[in-house]
Coordinates of C-alpha atoms in Angstrom, one line a residue:
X1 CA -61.2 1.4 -45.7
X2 CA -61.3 1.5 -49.6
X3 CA -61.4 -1.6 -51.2
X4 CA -58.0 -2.5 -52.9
X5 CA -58.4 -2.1 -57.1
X6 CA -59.0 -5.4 -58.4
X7 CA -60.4 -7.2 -55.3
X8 CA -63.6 -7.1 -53.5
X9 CA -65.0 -4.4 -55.6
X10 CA -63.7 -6.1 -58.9
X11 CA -62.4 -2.7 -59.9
X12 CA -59.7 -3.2 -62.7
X13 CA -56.3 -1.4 -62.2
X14 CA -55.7 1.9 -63.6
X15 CA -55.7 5.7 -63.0
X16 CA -58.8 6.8 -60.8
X17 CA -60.5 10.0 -60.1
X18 CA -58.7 13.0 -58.4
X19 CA -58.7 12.3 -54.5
X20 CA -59.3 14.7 -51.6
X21 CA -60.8 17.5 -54.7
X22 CA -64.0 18.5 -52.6
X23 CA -64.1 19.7 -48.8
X24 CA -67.1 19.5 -46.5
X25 CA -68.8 22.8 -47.7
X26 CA -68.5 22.2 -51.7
X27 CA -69.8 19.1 -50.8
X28 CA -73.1 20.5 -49.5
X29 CA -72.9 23.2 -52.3
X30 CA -72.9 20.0 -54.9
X31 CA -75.8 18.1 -52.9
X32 CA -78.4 21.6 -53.1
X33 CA -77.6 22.0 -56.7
X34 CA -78.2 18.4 -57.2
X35 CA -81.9 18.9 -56.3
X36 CA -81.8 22.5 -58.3
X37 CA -84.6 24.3 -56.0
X38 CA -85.4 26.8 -58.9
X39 CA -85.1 24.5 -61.9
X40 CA -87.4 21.7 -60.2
X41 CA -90.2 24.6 -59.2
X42 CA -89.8 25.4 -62.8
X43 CA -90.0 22.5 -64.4
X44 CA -92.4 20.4 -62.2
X45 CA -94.8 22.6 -60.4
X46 CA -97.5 22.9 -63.7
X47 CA -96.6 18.9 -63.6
X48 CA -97.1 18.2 -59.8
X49 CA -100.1 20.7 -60.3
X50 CA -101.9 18.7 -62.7
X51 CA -101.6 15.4 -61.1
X52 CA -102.6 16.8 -57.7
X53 CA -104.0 20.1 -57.4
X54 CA -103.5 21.8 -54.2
X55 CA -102.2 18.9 -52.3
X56 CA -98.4 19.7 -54.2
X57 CA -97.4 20.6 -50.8
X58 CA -98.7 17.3 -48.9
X59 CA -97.2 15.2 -52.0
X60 CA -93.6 16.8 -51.5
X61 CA -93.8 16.5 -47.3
X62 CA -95.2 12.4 -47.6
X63 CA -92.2 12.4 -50.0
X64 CA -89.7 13.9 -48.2
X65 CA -90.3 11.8 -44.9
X66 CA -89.5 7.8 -46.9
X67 CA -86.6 10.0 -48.7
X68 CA -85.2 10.5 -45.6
X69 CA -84.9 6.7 -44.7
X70 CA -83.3 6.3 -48.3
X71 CA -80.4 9.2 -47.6
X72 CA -79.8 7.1 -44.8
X73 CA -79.2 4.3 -46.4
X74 CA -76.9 5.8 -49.0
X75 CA -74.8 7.3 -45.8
X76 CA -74.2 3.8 -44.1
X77 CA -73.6 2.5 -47.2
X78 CA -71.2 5.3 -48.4
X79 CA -69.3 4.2 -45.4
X80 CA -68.1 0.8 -46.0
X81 CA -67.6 1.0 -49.7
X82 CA -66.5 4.3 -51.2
X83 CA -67.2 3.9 -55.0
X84 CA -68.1 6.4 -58.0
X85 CA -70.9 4.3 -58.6
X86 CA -72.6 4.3 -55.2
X87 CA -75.7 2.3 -55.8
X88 CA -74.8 0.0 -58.9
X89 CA -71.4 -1.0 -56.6
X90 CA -73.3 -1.2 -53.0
X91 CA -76.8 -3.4 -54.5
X92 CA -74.5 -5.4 -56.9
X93 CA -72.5 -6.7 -53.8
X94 CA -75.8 -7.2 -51.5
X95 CA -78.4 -7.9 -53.5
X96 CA -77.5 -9.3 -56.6
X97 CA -75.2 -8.4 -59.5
X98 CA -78.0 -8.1 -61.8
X99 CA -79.9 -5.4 -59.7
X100 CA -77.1 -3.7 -59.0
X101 CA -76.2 -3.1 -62.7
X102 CA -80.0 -2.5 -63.1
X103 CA -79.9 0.2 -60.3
X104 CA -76.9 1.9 -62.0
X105 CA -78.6 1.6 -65.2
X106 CA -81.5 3.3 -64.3
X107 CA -79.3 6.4 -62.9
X108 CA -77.8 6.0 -66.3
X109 CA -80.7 6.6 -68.6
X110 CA -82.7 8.7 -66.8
X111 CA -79.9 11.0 -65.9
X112 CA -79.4 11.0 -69.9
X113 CA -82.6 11.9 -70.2
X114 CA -82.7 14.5 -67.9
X115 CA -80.4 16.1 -70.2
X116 CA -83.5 17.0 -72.0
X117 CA -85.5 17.8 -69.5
X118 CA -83.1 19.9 -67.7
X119 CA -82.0 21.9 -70.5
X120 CA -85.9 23.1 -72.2
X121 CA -86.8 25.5 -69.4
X122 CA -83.4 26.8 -69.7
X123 CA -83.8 27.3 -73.4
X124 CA -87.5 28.1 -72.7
X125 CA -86.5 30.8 -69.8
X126 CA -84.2 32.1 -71.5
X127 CA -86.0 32.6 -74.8
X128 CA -88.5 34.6 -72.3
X129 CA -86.2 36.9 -71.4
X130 CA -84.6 37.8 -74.9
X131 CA -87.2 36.9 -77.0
X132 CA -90.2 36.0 -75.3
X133 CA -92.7 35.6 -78.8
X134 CA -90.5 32.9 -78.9
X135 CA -90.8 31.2 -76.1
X136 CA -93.4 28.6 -76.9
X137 CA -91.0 27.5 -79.6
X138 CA -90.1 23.9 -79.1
X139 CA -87.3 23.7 -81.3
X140 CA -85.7 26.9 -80.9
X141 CA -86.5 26.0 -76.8
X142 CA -84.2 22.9 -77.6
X143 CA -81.7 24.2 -79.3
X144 CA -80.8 26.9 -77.0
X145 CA -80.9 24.4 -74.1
X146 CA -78.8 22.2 -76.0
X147 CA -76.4 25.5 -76.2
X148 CA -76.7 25.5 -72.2
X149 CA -75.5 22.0 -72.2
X150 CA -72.7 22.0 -74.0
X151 CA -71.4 25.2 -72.0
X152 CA -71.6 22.5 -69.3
X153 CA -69.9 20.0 -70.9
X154 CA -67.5 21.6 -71.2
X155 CA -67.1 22.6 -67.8
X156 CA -67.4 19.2 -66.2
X157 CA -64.6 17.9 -69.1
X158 CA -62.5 20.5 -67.0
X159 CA -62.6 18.5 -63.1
X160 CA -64.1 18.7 -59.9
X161 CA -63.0 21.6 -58.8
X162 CA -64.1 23.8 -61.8
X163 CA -67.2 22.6 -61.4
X164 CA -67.8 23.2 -57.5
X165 CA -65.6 26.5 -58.3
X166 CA -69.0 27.2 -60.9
X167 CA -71.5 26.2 -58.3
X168 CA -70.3 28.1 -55.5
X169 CA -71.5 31.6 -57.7
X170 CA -74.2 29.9 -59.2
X171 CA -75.9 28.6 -56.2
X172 CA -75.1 31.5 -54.3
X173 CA -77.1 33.8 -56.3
X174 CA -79.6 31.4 -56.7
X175 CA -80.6 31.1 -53.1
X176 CA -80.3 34.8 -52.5
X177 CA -82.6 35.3 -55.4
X178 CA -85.0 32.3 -54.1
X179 CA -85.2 33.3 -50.2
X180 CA -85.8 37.2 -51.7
X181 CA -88.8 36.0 -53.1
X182 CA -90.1 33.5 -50.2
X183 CA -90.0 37.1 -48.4
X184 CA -91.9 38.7 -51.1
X185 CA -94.3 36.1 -51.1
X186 CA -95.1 36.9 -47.8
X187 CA -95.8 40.4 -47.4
X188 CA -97.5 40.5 -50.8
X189 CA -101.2 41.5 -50.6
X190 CA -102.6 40.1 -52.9
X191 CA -103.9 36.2 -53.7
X192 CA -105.9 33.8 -55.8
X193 CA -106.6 30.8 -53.1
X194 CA -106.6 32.2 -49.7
X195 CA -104.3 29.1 -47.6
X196 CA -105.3 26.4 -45.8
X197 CA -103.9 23.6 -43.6
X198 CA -105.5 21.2 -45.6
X199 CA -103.1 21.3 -48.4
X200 CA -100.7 19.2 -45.8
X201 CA -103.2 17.0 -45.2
X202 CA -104.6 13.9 -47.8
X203 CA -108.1 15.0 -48.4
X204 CA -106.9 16.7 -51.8
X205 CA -105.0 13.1 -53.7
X206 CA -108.9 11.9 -54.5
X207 CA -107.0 8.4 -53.4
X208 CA -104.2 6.1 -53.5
X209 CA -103.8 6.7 -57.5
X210 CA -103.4 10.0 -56.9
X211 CA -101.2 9.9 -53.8
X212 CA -98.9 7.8 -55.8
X213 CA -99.1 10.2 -58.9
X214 CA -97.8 13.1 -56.5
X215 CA -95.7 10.7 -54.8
X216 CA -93.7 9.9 -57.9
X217 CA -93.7 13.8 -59.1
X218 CA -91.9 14.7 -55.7
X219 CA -89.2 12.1 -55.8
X220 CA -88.4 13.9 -59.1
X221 CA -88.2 17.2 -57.4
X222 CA -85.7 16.0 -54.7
X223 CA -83.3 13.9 -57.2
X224 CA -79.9 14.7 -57.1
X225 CA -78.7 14.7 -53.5
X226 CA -76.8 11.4 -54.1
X227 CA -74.8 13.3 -56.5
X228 CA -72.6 13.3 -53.2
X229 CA -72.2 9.6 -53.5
X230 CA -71.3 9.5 -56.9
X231 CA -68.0 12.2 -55.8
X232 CA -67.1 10.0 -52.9
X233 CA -63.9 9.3 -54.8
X234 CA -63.0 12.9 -55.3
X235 CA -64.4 14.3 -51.5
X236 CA -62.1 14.4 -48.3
X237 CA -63.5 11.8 -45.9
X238 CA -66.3 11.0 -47.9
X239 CA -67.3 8.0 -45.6
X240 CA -69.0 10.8 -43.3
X241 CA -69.1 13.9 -45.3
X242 CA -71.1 12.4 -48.2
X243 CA -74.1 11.5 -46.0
X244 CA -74.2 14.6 -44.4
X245 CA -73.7 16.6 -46.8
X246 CA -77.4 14.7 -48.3
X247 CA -78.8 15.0 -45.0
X248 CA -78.5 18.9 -45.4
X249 CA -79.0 19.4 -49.0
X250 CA -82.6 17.7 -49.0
X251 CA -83.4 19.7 -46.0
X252 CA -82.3 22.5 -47.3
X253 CA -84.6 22.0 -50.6
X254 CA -87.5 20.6 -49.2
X255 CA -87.7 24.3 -47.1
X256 CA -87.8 26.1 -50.6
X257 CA -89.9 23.5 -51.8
X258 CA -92.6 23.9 -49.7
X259 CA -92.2 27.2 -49.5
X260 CA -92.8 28.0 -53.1
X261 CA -95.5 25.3 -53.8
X262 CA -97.6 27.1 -51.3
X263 CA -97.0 30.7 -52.9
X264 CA -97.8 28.5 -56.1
X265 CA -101.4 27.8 -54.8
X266 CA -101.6 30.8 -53.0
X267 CA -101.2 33.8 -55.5
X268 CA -101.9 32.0 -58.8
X269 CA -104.8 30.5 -60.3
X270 CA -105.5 26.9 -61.7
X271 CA -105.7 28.9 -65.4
X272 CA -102.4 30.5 -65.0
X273 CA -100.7 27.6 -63.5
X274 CA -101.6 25.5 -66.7
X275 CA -101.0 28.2 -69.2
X276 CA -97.4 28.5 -67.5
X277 CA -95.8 24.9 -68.1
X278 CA -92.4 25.4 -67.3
X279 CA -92.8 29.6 -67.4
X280 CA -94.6 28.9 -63.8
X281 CA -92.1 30.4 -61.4
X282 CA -92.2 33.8 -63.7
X283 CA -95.3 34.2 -63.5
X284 CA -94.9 33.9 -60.1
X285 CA -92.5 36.5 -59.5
X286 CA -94.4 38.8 -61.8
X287 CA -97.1 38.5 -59.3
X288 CA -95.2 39.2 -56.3
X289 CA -92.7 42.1 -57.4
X290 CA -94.5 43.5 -61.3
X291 CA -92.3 44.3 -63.7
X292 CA -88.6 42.8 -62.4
X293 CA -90.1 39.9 -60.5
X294 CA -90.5 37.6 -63.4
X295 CA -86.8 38.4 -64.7
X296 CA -85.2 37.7 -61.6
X297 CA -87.0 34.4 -61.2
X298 CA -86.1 34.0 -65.1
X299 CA -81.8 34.1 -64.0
X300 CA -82.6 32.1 -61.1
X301 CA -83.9 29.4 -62.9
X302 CA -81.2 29.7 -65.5
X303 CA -78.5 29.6 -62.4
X304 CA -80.7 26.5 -60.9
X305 CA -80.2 24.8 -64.9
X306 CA -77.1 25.0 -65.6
X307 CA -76.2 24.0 -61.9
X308 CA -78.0 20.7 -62.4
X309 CA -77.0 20.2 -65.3
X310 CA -73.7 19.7 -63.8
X311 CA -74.3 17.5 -60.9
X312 CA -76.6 15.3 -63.0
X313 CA -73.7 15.3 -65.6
X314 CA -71.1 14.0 -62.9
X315 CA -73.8 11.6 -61.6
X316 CA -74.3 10.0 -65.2
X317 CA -70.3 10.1 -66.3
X318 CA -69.2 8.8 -62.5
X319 CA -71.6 6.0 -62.4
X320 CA -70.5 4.9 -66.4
X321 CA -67.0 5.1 -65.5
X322 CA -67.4 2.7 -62.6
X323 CA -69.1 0.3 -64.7
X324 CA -66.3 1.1 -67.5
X325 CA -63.9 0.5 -65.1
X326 CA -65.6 -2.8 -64.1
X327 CA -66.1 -4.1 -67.2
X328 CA -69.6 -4.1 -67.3
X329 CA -69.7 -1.5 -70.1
X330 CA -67.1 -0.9 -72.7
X331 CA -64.0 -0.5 -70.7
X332 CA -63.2 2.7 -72.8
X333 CA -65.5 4.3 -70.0
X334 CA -63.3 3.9 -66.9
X335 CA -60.4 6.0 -69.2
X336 CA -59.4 9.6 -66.9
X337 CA -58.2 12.5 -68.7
X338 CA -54.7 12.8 -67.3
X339 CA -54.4 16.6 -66.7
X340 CA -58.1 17.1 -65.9
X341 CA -58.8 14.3 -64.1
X342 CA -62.2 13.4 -65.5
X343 CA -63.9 10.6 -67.4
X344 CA -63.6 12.4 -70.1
X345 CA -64.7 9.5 -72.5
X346 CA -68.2 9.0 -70.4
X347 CA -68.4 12.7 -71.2
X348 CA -68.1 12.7 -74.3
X349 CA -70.2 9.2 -74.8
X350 CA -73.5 11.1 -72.5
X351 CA -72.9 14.3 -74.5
X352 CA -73.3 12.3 -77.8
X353 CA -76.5 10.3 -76.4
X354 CA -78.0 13.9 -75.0
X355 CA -77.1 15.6 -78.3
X356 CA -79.5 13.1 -80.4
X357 CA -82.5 13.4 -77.8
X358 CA -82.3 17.1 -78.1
X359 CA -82.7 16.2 -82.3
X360 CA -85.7 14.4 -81.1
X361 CA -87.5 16.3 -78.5
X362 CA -87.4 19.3 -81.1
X363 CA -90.8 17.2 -83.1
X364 CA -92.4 15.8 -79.9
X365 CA -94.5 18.8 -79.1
X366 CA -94.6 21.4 -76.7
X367 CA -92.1 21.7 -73.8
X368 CA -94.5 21.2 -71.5
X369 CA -95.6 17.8 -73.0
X370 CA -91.9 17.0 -73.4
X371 CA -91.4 17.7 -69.5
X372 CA -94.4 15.9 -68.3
X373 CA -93.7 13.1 -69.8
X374 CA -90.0 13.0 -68.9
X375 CA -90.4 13.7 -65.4
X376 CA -93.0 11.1 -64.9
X377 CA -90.5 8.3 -66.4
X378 CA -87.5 9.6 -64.7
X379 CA -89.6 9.4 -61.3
X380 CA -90.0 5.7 -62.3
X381 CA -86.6 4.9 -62.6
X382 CA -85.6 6.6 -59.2
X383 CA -88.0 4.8 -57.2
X384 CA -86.1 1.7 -58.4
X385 CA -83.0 2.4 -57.5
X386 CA -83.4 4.5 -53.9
X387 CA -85.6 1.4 -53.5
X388 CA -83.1 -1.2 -54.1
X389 CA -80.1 1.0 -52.0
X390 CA -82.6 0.8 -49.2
X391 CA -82.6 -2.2 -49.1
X392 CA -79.2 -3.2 -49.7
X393 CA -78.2 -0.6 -46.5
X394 CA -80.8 -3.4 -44.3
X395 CA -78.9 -6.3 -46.0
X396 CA -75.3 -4.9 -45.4
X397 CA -76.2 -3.8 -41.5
X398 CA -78.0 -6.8 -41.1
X399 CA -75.7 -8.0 -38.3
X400 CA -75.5 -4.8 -36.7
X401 CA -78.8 -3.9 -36.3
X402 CA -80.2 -5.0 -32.8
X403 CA -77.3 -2.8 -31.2
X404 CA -79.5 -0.2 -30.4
X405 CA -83.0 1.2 -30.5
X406 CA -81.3 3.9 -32.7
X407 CA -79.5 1.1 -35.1
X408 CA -82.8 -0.4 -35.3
X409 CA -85.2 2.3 -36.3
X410 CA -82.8 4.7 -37.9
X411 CA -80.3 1.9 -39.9
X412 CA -83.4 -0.8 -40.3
X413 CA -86.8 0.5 -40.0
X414 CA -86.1 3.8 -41.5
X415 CA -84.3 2.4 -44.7
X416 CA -86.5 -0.1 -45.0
X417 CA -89.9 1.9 -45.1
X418 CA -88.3 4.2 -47.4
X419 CA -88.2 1.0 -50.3
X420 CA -91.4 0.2 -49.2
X421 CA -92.4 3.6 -50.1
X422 CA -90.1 3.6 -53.4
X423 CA -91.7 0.3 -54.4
X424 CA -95.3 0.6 -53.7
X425 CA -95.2 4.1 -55.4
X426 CA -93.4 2.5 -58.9
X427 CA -96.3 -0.6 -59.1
X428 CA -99.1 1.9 -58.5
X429 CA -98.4 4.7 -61.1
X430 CA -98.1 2.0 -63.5
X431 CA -101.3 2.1 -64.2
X432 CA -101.9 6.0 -64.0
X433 CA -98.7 6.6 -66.4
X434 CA -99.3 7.6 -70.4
X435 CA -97.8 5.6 -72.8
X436 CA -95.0 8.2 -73.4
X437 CA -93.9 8.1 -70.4
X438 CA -94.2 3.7 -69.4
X439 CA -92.1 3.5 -72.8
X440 CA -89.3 5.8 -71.5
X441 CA -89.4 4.5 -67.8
X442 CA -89.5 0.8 -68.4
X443 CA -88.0 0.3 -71.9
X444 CA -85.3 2.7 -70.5
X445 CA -84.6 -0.1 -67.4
X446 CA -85.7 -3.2 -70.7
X447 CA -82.3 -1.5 -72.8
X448 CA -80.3 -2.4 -69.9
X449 CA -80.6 -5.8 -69.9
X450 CA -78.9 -6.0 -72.9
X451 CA -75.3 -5.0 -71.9
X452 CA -76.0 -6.6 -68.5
X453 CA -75.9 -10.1 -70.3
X454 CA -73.2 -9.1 -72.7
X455 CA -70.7 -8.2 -69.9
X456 CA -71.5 -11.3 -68.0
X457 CA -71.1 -13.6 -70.5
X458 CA -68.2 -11.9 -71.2
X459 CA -66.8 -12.7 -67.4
X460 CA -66.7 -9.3 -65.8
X461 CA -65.6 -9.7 -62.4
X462 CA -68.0 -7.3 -61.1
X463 CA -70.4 -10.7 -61.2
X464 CA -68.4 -12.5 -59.0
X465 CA -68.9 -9.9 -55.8
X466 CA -66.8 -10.5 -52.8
X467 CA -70.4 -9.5 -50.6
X468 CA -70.5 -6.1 -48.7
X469 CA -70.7 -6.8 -45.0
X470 CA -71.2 -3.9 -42.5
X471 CA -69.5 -5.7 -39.6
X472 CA -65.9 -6.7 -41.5
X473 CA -65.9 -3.5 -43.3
X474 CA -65.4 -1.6 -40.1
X475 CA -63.7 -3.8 -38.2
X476 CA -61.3 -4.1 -41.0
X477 CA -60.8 0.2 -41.2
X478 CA -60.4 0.6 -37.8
X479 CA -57.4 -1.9 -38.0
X480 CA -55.9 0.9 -40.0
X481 CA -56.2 3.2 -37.4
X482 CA -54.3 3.7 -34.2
X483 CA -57.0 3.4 -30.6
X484 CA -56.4 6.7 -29.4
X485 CA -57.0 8.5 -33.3
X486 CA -59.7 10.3 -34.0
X487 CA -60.7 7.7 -37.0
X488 CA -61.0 4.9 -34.2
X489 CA -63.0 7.1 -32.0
X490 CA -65.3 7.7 -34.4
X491 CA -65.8 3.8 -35.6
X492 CA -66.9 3.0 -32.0
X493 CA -70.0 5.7 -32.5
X494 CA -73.2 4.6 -32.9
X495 CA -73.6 3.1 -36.9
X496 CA -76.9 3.9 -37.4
X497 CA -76.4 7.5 -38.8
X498 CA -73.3 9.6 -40.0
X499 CA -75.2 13.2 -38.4

């Protein structure tokens, strides 16, 4: 049941978000784009690379198996409170107010920064493609990506269904264009490294410092799924479809992940890898199919962007106008666009903020130093928050959990090993990270705690949480639905998964 405005969410009255604007499908559609196959091979392999060597395809398979345990825990949490703000509502009302604000806070900022980093291998791609002795330009990079952005903007000012209407082509053509290639891949003659098993395996990390350095790399690469979370006010029986829709998008990515990571190492060299940056996966399609390869790969990539872009854009403005509409941040936030049905002023605010980091990024070097530190920071900040929605889903279930083997391992065990993971991975690369990127990770998280202790001396409600238990919160719902409905049968189902 969704919490009444004003009550045990502390949400203040006032219009919300467009209901019932995204089915089952878009849903899916909006958790793959989220993750952006093309533009995080793009951006991340000559990064992941570098950390790692071969073992990119081990760091993104250890990765992918704690990432689980946290999609999880966003599905059983998605399903006693649906909130725009998914992590910042759900660890705020378990945990404690100040980590939940901290979790959101960290989506925030590095969702912000993203902007960046999502937008210079579009500029960089497509300054390839029409211009490529200008490709190694950083400003001109930035300034065509910040073009790219603001053509998003602009879309996600105009609702949710513009924007999954956009992703439906986009992603389309992006996944036709990526499996094409995973084809290509493997009938092509040709290679650098012949394979090897051992690339699965951990002999390649050189040890725990590197492990965590790929560690953190791959939770970059599969950022974004929760984007489902963040619509669970706009999606048709969100408290199911938002976790499955997760469930399939990260599976769906961590296919083309792999899959491209190992044509990576197989067909290119160590030189060509590092002379690529964020020009990797055109090189790579210039390898497999010579002459039209490296363009295709080139509009995939731009497709992959500006899909991204998107998600990441609702993720940001969905999660600020929660905490707008909380009072947590200026309440301005929380204000939807009565014809469009968007935040529009969370929009506008992120556009601003991404706008001035463009300014910046233009006289911080080359894109790929730009990238590698960005990435590097932004996988800080994620393995804070999945961490802390972890374990918030253990705290929230805690009641529930000895019901069954399957409650136990998949709502308990599973969770909870995944913010182990989250958690052991942020204290190790501490010490591996450069000073770029420990300044935008944890002085990113440091900013925060300024508004945090604004709003609550200020007396937001939203630190006064009525406490999210599993056990009321679905005996409550089902007294809204009659025994023999569909909605009852489906409360007495096992809790431990949504799939």
């Amino acid at each position: 049941m969704r919490t009444t405005p004003g009550r045990a969410s502390g949400r203040a009255p006032g219009r919300g978000l467009q209901p019932n604007a995204l089915g089952t499908f878009d849903t899916i559609v909006m958790a793959v784009a989220g993750s952006a196959p093309a533009y995080s091979l793009a951006a991340t392999t000559a990064v992941l690379f570098g950390a790692v060597g071969l073992a990119g395809p081990a760091s993104l398979l250890y990765c992918a198996i704690p990432m689980l345990g946290i999609v999880l825990a966003y599905a059983r949490l998605g399903r006693i409170d649906v909130n725009a703000g998914a992590g910042y509502s759900w660890v705020g009302r378990t945990l404690h107010p100040f980590l939940g604000f901290l979790s959101g806070w960290a989506l925030v900022f590095s969702a912000t920064v993203f902007m960046v980093a999502g937008s210079l291998p579009a500029g960089t791609l497509t300054l390839s493609l029409l211009a490529p002795e200008h490709a190694d330009d950083t400003a001109l990079s930035c300034a065509v990506g910040a073009g790219w952005f603001l053509m998003m903007l602009l879309v996600v000012l105009g609702g949710a269904r513009l924007t999954v209407r956009a992703q439906l082509v986009m992603s389309g053509v992006e996944m036709f264009i990526l499996v094409a290639f995973i084809l290509g891949a493997l009938i092509h003659h040709g290679s650098a490294t012949a394979f090897d098993w051992s690339w699965f395996g951990l002999g390649h990390f050189g040890g725990t410092s590197g492990f965590a350095a790929g560690a953190l790399i791959a939770a970059f690469y599969y950022w974004g799924w929760d984007v489902t979370s963040n619509l669970s006010e706009e999606t048709r029986d969100s408290r199911r479809t938002a976790g499955l829709a997760a469930l399939v998008g990260i599976g769906v990515v961590f296919l083309f992940f792999e899959a491209f990571t190992v044509a990576v190492n197989v067909l290119l060299s160590a030189e060509q890898i590092r002379d690529a940056d964020a020009n990797v996966l055109a090189v790579l399609g210039q390898e497999i199919w010579p002459g039209v390869g490296g363009k295709l790969l080139i509009l995939a990539v731009l497709l992959s962007t500006v899909a991204t872009l998107e998600t990441t854009l609702i993720q940001v403005t969905r999660s600020l106008f929660a905490m707008g509409r909380d009072r947590t941040l200026p309440a301005a936030l929380g204000t939807v666009h009565r014809r469009w049905n968007t935040p529009w002023v969370a929009v506008l605010t992120v556009g601003a903020a991404a706008l001035v980091m463009f300014a910046a990024s233009a006289a911080a070097g080359s894109v790929g130093e730009v990238l590698g530190d960005a990435v590097r920071a932004i996988g800080l900040q994620i393995a804070f928050y999945y961490a802390l929605a972890g374990i918030a889903a253990v705290v929230a279930y805690k009641k529930l959990l000895l019901a069954s083997v399957r409650d136990f391992l998949l709502g308990g065990v599973w969770p909870l090993l995944g913010s182990a993971f989250m958690l052991w991975v942020f204290v190790e690369s501490l010490g591996e990270l450069s000073t770029a990127s420990l300044v935008i990770g944890l002085g990113g998280l440091a900013i925060g705690v300024v508004p945090m202790l604004v709003y609550w001396k200020k007396g937001s409600a939203y630190y006064r949480p009525a406490r999210l238990d599993a056990g009321r919160a679905l005996a409550a719902a089902e007294l809204y639905a009659s025994p023999d409905s569909p909605r009852a049968r489906r409360a007495d189902e096992s809790l431990a998964t949504d799939f």
